[in-house]
Tab-separated table of C-alpha atoms in Angstrom:
chain	number	residue	atom	x	y	z
G	1	UNK	CA	-17.702	34.919	-51.697
G	2	UNK	CA	-14.367	36.427	-51.249
G	3	UNK	CA	-11.150	34.991	-48.836
G	4	UNK	CA	-11.715	38.125	-47.021
G	5	UNK	CA	-14.208	38.693	-44.292
G	6	UNK	CA	-13.761	42.656	-45.234
G	7	UNK	CA	-14.302	42.235	-49.088
G	8	UNK	CA	-17.521	39.783	-47.858
G	9	UNK	CA	-19.071	42.606	-45.931
G	10	UNK	CA	-18.887	45.603	-48.633
G	11	UNK	CA	-20.157	43.572	-51.390
G	12	UNK	CA	-22.921	42.704	-48.850
G	13	UNK	CA	-23.760	46.419	-47.661
G	14	UNK	CA	-23.410	46.767	-51.445
G	15	UNK	CA	-26.131	44.334	-52.366
G	16	UNK	CA	-28.213	45.715	-49.642
G	17	UNK	CA	-27.869	49.648	-50.771
G	18	UNK	CA	-28.788	48.376	-54.641
G	19	UNK	CA	-31.770	46.957	-52.841
G	20	UNK	CA	-33.086	49.903	-51.300
G	21	UNK	CA	-31.838	51.939	-54.103
G	22	UNK	CA	-33.445	50.162	-57.117
G	23	UNK	CA	-36.180	48.082	-55.526
G	24	UNK	CA	-35.294	45.169	-57.376
G	25	UNK	CA	-35.765	42.267	-55.431
G	26	UNK	CA	-33.552	39.477	-57.266
G	27	UNK	CA	-31.052	41.627	-54.977
G	28	UNK	CA	-32.761	40.184	-52.077
G	29	UNK	CA	-31.603	36.438	-52.943
G	30	UNK	CA	-27.498	37.854	-53.316
G	31	UNK	CA	-25.515	36.126	-50.951
G	32	UNK	CA	-22.282	37.438	-49.691
G	33	UNK	CA	-20.300	34.554	-47.787
G	34	UNK	CA	-16.413	33.637	-47.252
G	35	UNK	CA	-15.134	31.387	-48.756
G	36	UNK	CA	-11.886	29.364	-48.976
G	37	UNK	CA	-11.681	28.122	-52.653
G	38	UNK	CA	-9.430	24.512	-51.631
G	39	UNK	CA	-12.440	23.754	-49.297
G	40	UNK	CA	-14.320	22.768	-52.380
G	41	UNK	CA	-10.992	20.234	-53.574
G	42	UNK	CA	-11.048	18.414	-50.228
G	43	UNK	CA	-12.793	14.786	-50.285
G	44	UNK	CA	-16.129	14.807	-49.512
G	45	UNK	CA	-16.974	18.670	-49.362
G	46	UNK	CA	-20.442	19.491	-48.988
G	47	UNK	CA	-21.497	22.902	-50.011
G	48	UNK	CA	-23.131	25.273	-47.316
G	49	UNK	CA	-24.741	26.583	-49.772
G	50	UNK	CA	-26.063	26.150	-53.219
G	51	UNK	CA	-26.686	24.631	-55.924
G	52	UNK	CA	-26.953	28.618	-57.370
G	53	UNK	CA	-28.798	29.121	-61.015
G	54	UNK	CA	-26.223	31.805	-61.310
G	55	UNK	CA	-22.813	32.514	-60.277
G	56	UNK	CA	-20.400	35.693	-61.042
G	57	UNK	CA	-16.761	35.169	-60.672
G	58	UNK	CA	-15.343	38.370	-61.358
G	59	UNK	CA	-11.650	39.786	-60.754
G	60	UNK	CA	-10.521	36.589	-58.892
G	61	UNK	CA	-7.838	35.409	-61.626
G	62	UNK	CA	-4.664	35.409	-59.452
G	63	UNK	CA	-2.370	32.530	-59.505
G	64	UNK	CA	-1.916	29.983	-61.916
G	65	UNK	CA	-2.219	27.228	-58.774
G	66	UNK	CA	-4.981	28.433	-57.789
G	67	UNK	CA	-6.744	27.824	-61.005
G	68	UNK	CA	-7.933	24.225	-60.262
G	69	UNK	CA	-9.047	25.635	-56.702
G	70	UNK	CA	-12.071	27.890	-58.715
G	71	UNK	CA	-13.182	25.336	-60.978
G	72	UNK	CA	-13.983	22.963	-58.032
G	73	UNK	CA	-15.687	25.554	-56.443
G	74	UNK	CA	-17.695	26.695	-59.634
G	75	UNK	CA	-18.424	23.108	-60.146
G	76	UNK	CA	-19.333	22.509	-56.513
G	77	UNK	CA	-22.071	25.093	-56.497
G	78	UNK	CA	-23.555	25.854	-60.059
G	79	UNK	CA	-26.503	23.961	-60.598
G	80	UNK	CA	-27.259	21.841	-63.505
G	81	UNK	CA	-28.753	24.510	-66.590
G	82	UNK	CA	-26.801	26.955	-64.089
G	83	UNK	CA	-24.913	30.010	-65.694
G	84	UNK	CA	-20.984	31.153	-64.900
G	85	UNK	CA	-19.837	34.508	-65.953
G	86	UNK	CA	-16.381	35.186	-65.567
G	87	UNK	CA	-15.114	38.500	-65.676
G	88	UNK	CA	-11.478	39.361	-65.981
G	89	UNK	CA	-9.056	41.559	-67.321
G	90	UNK	CA	-6.062	40.221	-70.030
G	91	UNK	CA	-2.683	38.907	-68.651
G	92	UNK	CA	-4.326	38.168	-64.878
G	93	UNK	CA	-2.823	35.374	-64.005
G	94	UNK	CA	-4.050	32.050	-63.763
G	95	UNK	CA	-6.249	33.346	-66.395
G	96	UNK	CA	-5.467	31.415	-69.474
G	97	UNK	CA	-5.285	28.087	-67.095
G	98	UNK	CA	-8.774	29.036	-65.910
G	99	UNK	CA	-10.202	29.237	-68.992
G	100	UNK	CA	-8.874	25.886	-70.447
G	101	UNK	CA	-10.098	23.999	-67.111
G	102	UNK	CA	-13.869	25.148	-67.866
G	103	UNK	CA	-13.178	24.326	-71.398
G	104	UNK	CA	-12.262	21.719	-70.836
G	105	UNK	CA	-14.828	20.414	-68.587
G	106	UNK	CA	-17.982	18.162	-70.273
G	107	UNK	CA	-20.463	19.818	-68.144
G	108	UNK	CA	-19.464	23.376	-69.015
G	109	UNK	CA	-20.074	24.895	-72.644
G	110	UNK	CA	-18.827	28.001	-73.150
G	111	UNK	CA	-21.485	30.089	-75.228
G	112	UNK	CA	-20.505	33.652	-75.330
G	113	UNK	CA	-17.256	36.315	-74.719
G	114	UNK	CA	-17.797	39.780	-74.617
G	115	UNK	CA	-14.687	42.595	-75.126
G	116	UNK	CA	-15.845	45.582	-73.095
G	117	UNK	CA	-12.555	47.266	-73.200
G	118	UNK	CA	-9.036	46.177	-75.007
G	119	UNK	CA	-8.376	44.513	-71.618
G	120	UNK	CA	-11.677	44.013	-70.047
G	121	UNK	CA	-13.628	40.281	-70.722
G	122	UNK	CA	-16.280	38.546	-69.688
G	123	UNK	CA	-16.954	34.820	-70.504
G	124	UNK	CA	-20.261	32.914	-70.092
G	125	UNK	CA	-20.728	29.203	-69.419
G	126	UNK	CA	-23.517	27.096	-68.786
G	127	UNK	CA	-24.121	23.943	-67.057
G	128	UNK	CA	-25.339	20.944	-68.973
């Protein structure tokens, strides 16, 4: 998901291209949709999709005040037993807050942290 429809459309095109190029059936299940994380924090929010077994949150930490909305969106859409992959660069505004909220949630367990460069990281959480 993304807030910007142009980005959503680009992600959908990339998934379709990769499906055609690789023949990987799993890419046929990729869904791109516009979504405002604040919606997930609203009382009575009912997701229009999900729950999903794998949720990828990449390059999504920009504002500390948005961290609770991002975590609410994760919790609203991630299935029990599902996996969250959070990818980010060091120093992003909101990253520390987001990680603290994810780590403190009783249904989420951090299972790994991978460093790809001196700035690029990925954290894996499972919902139990």
